[in-house]
Coordinates of C-alpha atoms in Angstrom, one line a residue:
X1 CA -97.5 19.9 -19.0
X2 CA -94.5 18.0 -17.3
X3 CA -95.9 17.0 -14.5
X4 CA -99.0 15.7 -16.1
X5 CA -96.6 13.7 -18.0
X6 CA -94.9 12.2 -15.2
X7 CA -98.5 10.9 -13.8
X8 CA -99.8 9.2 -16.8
X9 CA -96.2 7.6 -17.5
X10 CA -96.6 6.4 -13.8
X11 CA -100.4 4.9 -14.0
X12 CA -99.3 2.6 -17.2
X13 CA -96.9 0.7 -14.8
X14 CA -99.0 -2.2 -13.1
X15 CA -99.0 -1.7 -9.1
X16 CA -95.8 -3.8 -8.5
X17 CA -93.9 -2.5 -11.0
X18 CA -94.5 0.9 -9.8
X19 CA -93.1 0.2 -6.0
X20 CA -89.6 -1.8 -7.4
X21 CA -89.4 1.9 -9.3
X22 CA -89.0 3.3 -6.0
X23 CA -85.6 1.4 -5.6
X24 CA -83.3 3.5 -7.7
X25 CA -81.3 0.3 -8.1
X26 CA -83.5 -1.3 -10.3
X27 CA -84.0 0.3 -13.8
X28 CA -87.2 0.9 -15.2
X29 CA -86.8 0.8 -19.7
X30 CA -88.4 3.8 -21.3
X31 CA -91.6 3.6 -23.0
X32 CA -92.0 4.3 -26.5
X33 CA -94.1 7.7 -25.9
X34 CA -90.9 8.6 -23.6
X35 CA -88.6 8.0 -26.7
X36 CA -90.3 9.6 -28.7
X37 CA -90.4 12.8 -26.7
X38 CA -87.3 12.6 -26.2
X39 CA -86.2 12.4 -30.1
X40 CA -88.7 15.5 -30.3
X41 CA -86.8 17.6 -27.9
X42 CA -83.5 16.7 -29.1
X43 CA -83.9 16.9 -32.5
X44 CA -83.0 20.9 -32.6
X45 CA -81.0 22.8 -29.5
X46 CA -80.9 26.9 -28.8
X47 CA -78.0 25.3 -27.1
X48 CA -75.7 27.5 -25.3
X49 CA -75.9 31.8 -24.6
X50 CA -72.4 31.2 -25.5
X51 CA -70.8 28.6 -27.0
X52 CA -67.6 29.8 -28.3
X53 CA -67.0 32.6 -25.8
X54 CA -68.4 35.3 -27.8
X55 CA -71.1 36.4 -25.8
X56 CA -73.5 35.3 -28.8
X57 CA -76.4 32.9 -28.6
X58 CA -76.4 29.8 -30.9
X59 CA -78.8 28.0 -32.6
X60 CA -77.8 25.1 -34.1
X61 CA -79.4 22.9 -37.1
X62 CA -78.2 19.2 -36.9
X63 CA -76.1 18.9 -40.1
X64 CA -78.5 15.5 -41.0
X65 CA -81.7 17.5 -41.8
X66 CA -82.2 18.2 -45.0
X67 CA -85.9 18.8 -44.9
X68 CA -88.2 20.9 -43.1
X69 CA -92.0 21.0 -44.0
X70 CA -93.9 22.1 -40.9
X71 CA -94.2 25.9 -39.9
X72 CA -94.7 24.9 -36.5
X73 CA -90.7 23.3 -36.9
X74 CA -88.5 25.1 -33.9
X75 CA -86.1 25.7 -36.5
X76 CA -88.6 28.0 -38.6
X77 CA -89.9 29.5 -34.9
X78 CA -86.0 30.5 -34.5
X79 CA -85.9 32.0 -38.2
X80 CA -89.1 34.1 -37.6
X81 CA -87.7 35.3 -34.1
X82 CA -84.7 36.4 -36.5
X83 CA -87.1 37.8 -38.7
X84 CA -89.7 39.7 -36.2
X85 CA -87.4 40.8 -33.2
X86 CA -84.3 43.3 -33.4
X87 CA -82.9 41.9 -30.0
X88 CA -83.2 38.7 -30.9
X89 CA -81.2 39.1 -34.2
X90 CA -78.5 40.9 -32.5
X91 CA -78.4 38.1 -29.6
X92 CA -77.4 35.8 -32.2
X93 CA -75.8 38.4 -34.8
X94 CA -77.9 36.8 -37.5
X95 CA -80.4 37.6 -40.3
X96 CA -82.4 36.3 -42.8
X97 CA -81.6 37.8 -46.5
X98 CA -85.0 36.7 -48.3
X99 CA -84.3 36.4 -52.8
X100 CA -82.7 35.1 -54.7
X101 CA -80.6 38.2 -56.0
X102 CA -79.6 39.7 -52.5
X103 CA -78.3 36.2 -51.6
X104 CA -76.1 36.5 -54.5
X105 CA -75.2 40.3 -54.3
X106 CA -73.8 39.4 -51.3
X107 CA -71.7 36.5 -51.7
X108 CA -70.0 37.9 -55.1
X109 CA -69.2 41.2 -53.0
X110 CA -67.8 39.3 -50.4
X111 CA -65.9 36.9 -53.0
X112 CA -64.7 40.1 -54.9
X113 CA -63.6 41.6 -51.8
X114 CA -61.9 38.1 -50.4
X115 CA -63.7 38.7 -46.9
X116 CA -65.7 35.4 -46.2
X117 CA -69.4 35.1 -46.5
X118 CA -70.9 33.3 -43.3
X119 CA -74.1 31.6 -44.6
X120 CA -75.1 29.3 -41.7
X121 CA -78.1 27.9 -44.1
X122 CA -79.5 28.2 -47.3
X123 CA -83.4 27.5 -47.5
X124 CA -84.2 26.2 -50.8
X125 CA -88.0 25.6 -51.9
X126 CA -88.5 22.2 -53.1
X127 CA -87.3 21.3 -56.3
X128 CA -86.0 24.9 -57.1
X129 CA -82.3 25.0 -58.1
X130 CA -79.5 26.6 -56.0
X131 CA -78.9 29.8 -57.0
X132 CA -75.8 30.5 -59.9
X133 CA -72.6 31.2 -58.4
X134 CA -73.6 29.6 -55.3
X135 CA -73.6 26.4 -55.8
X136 CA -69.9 25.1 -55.1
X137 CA -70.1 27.5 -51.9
X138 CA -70.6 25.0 -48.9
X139 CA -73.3 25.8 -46.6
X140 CA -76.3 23.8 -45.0
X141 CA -79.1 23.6 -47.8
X142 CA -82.3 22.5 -46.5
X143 CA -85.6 22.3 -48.9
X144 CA -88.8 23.8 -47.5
X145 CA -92.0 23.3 -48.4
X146 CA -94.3 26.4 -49.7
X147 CA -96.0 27.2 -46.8
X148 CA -92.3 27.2 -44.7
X149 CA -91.6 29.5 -47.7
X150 CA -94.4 31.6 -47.4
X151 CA -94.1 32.2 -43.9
X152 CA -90.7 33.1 -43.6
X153 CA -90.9 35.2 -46.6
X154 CA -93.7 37.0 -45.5
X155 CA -95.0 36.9 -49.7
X156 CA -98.3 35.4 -50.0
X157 CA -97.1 33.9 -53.6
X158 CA -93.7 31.7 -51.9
X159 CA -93.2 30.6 -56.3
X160 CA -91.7 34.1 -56.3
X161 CA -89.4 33.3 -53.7
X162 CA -86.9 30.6 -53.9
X163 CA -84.3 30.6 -51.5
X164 CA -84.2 31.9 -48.2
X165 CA -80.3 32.5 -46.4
X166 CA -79.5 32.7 -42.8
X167 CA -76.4 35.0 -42.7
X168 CA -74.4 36.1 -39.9
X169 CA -73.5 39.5 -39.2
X170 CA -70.9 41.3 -41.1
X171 CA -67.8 41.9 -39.2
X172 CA -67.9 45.3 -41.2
X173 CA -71.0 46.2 -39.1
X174 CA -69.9 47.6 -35.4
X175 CA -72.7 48.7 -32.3
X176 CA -70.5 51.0 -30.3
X177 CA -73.0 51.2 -27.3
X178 CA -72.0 47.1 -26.8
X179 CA -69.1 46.8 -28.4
X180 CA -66.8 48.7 -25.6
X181 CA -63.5 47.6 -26.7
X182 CA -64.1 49.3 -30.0
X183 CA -62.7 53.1 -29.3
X184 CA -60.7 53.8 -31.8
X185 CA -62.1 55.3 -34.2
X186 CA -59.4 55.0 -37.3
X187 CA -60.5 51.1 -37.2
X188 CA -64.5 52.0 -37.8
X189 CA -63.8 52.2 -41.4
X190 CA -61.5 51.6 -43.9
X191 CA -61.7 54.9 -45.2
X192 CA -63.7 58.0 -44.0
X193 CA -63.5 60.4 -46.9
X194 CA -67.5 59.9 -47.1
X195 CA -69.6 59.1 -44.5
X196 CA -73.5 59.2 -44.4
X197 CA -74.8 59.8 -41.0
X198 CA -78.3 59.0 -40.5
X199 CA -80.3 60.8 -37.5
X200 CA -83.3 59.3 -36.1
X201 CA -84.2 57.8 -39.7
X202 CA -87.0 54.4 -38.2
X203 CA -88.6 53.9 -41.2
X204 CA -86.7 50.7 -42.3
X205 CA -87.8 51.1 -46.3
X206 CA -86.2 54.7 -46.7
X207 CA -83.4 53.7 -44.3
X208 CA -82.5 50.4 -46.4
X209 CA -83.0 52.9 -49.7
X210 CA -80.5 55.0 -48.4
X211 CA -77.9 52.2 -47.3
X212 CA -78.1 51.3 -51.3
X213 CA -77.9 54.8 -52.4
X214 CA -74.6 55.2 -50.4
X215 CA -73.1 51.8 -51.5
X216 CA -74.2 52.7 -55.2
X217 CA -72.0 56.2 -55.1
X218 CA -69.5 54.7 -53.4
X219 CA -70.1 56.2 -49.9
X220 CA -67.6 54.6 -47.7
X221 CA -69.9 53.7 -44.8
X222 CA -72.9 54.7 -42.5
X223 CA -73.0 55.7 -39.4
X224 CA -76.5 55.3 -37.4
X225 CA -77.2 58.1 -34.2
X226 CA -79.8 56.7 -32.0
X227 CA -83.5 56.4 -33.0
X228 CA -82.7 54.7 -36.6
X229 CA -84.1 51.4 -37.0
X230 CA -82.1 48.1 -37.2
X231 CA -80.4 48.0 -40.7
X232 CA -80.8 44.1 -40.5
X233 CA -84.8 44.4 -40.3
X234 CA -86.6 42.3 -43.1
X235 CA -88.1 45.6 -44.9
X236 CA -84.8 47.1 -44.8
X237 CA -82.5 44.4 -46.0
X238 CA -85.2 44.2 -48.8
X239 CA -84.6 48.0 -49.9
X240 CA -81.2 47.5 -49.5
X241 CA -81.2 44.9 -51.6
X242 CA -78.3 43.1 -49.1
X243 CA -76.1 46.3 -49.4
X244 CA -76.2 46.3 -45.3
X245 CA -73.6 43.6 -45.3
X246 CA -71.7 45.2 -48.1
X247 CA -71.2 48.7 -46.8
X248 CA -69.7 49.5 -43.1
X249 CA -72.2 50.4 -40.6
X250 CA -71.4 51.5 -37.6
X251 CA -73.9 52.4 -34.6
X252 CA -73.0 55.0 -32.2
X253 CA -73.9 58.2 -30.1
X254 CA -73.0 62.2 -30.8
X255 CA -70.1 61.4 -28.7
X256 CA -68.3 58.8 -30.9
X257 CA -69.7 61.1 -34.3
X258 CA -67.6 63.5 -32.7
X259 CA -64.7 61.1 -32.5
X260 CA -64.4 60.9 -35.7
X261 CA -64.7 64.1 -37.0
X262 CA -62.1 65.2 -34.7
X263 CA -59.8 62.3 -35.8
X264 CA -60.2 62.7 -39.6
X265 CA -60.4 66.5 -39.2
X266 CA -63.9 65.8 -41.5
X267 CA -66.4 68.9 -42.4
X268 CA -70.4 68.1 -40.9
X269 CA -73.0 68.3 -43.6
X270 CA -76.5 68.0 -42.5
X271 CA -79.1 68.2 -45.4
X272 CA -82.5 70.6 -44.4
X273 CA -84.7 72.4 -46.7
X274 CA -84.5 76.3 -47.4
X275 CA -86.9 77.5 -44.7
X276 CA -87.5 81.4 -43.6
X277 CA -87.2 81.8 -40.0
X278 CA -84.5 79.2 -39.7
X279 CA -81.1 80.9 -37.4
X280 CA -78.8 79.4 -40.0
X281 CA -79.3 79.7 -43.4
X282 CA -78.7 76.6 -45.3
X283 CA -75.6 76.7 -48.1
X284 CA -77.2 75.5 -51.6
X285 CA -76.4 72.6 -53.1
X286 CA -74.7 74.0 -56.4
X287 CA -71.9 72.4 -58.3
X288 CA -69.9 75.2 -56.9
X289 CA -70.4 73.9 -53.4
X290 CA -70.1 70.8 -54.9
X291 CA -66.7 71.1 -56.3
X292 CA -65.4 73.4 -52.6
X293 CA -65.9 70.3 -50.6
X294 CA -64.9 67.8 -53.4
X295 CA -61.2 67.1 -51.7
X296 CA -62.6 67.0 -47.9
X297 CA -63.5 64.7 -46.2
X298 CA -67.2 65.2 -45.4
X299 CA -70.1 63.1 -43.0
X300 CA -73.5 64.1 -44.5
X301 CA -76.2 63.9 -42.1
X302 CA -79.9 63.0 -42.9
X303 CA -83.0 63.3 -40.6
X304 CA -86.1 62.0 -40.4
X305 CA -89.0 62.8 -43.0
X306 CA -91.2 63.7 -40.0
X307 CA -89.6 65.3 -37.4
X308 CA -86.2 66.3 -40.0
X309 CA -83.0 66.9 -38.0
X310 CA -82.0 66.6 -34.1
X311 CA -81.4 70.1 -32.7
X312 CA -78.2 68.9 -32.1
X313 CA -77.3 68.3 -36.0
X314 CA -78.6 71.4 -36.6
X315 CA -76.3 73.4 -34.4
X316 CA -73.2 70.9 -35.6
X317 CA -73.7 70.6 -39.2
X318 CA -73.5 73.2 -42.0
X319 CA -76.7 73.2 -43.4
X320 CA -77.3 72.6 -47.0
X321 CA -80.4 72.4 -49.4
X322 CA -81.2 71.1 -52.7
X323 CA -82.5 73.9 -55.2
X324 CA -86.0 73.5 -56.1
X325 CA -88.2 75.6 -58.4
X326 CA -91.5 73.9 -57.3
X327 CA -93.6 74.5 -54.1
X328 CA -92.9 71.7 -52.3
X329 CA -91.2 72.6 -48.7
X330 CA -89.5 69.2 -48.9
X331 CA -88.6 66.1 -50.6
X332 CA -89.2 62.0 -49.0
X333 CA -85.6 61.8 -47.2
X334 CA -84.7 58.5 -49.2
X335 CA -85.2 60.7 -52.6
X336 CA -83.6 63.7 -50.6
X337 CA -80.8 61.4 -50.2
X338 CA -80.2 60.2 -53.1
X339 CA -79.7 63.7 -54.7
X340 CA -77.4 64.5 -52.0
X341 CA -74.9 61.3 -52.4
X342 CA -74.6 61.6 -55.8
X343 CA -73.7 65.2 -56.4
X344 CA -71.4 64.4 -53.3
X345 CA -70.2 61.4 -54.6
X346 CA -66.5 61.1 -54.0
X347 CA -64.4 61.3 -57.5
X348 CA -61.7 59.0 -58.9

């Protein structure tokens, strides 16, 4: 593409001019077409792998665009990278939060709790209003036409979506595997009294459900073992309805699990359904059990819906079931789940 470039550029010069060009001394001016693709490739930068030392990637918006209306925009290709690809999100720690009310949940969780809310930009569809409570918060609002909507969204009717926000990680949200200067455990959380552990969970809907569950019963955090989808993917931000950058989540192995239950002296839960044949048989979840592990401080871990629990939880947790009188051998892990963080819910 370049270099097809440079020869047509070169053929519009008449013969002469194109032998004084040899003679670096004597300036040829740009053409118009050259300007122009220069304004085009200027115009948005994936500037520097790190531009504050952090290790991240940036991709900056010039501050003077207030408007975008094309889909083909490098601006929208950088927000459906974000979107589409876990590595990329983590490269440059940032997510899209799609709605109206997530955008919202988050900022007045962040407000209430006086930690700052990093909204980088706000996509706004044309002529819609900025969202209540919002609206003296300064961040880059840019209007976007319906189809920019619709694409990013990823819902064919973009009326039902109104504003799109490009957030920044949490600095409540920790990947131990990168993050190497992390090792002490007591800073993971701000308390550890209850901690869901999710094992292998990679559907991103029940994972999301579960990260609202926990923030809804006042877990104090999550901790994902590997094989759990990214808590930042699009279907699981929209199941968690933005909880992920409300609630701690930290990402780890066995090893660092193990950290902390040694630190906080906590008991392992691990919830598994009442099956004959299993080596341990699994406690029931009464309110007697219940009210035995009230005062302790407890991880509960949850496996996958298909292939359930790691052999490893199994032989680390205490294994406990919910009571049912039907025939079903198990419940959907998110609905599972949600039994198991309320009746564990930590009491005032």
């Amino acid at each position: 593409m370049l270099c097809s470039y440079k020869l047509w550029v070169q053929a519009s010069y008449p013969p002469h001019l194109k032998l004084l060009n040899q003679n670096s001394n004597i300036p040829i001016p740009k053409t118009k077409t050259q300007f122009q693709r220069k304004s085009l490739d200027s115009r948005f930068d994936d500037i520097d792998d790190d531009a504050d030392g952090s290790g991240l990637r940036k991709f900056a918006l010039p501050s003077h665009v207030k408007s975008i209306t094309s889909t083909s925009n490098p601006f929208v290709k950088h927000c459906l990278k974000l979107k589409n690809s876990s590595s990329y999100r983590h490269s440059h720690a940032s997510a899209l939060v799609v709605g109206t009310t997530p955008i919202r949940e988050i900022y007045r969780y962040k407000e209430s709790s006086q930690e700052k809310t990093v909204i980088d930009c706000l996509l706004l569809l044309e002529n819609a209003e900025i969202p209540e409570g919002l609206d003296t918060h300064s961040c880059h609002v840019v209007r976007v036409g319906s189809m920019v909507m619709k694409k990013l969204s990823g819902v064919q009717s973009a009326e039902s979506i109104e504003a799109i926000a490009l957030m920044r990680f949490p600095t409540s949200f920790l990947n131990l595997t990168v993050d190497q200067n992390k090792s002490d455990s007591q800073s993971w959380f701000p308390s550890t009294h209850r901690i869901l552990v999710l094992d292998g969970i990679q559907d991103p809907g029940n994972l999301g459900t579960l990260i609202r569950s926990a923030m809804a019963f006042q877990w104090d955090g999550i901790f994902l073992l590997p094989g759990c989808c990214d808590p930042f993917n699009e279907k699981a931000l929209r199941a968690s309805r933005g909880a992920s950058f409300q609630l701690p989540i930290v990402s780890g192995s066995w090893y660092h699990l193990q950290t902390l239950k040694d630190t906080f002296n906590m008991k392992m839960l691990a919830g598994h359904p009442d099956i004959d044949g299993k080596l341990k048989k699994p406690f029931s979840l009464s309110q007697e059990f219940v009210h035995s592990v009230a005062h302790v401080p407890s991880c509960l871990v949850l496996g996958s819906e298909g292939r359930g629990l790691s052999e490893k939880s199994q032989l680390k947790c205490e294994l406990v079931s919910i009571p049912m009188t039907g025939k079903f051998e198990s419940l959907n892990v998110s609905v599972a789940g949600g039994i198991f963080l309320f009746m564990l819910q930590p009491k005032n």
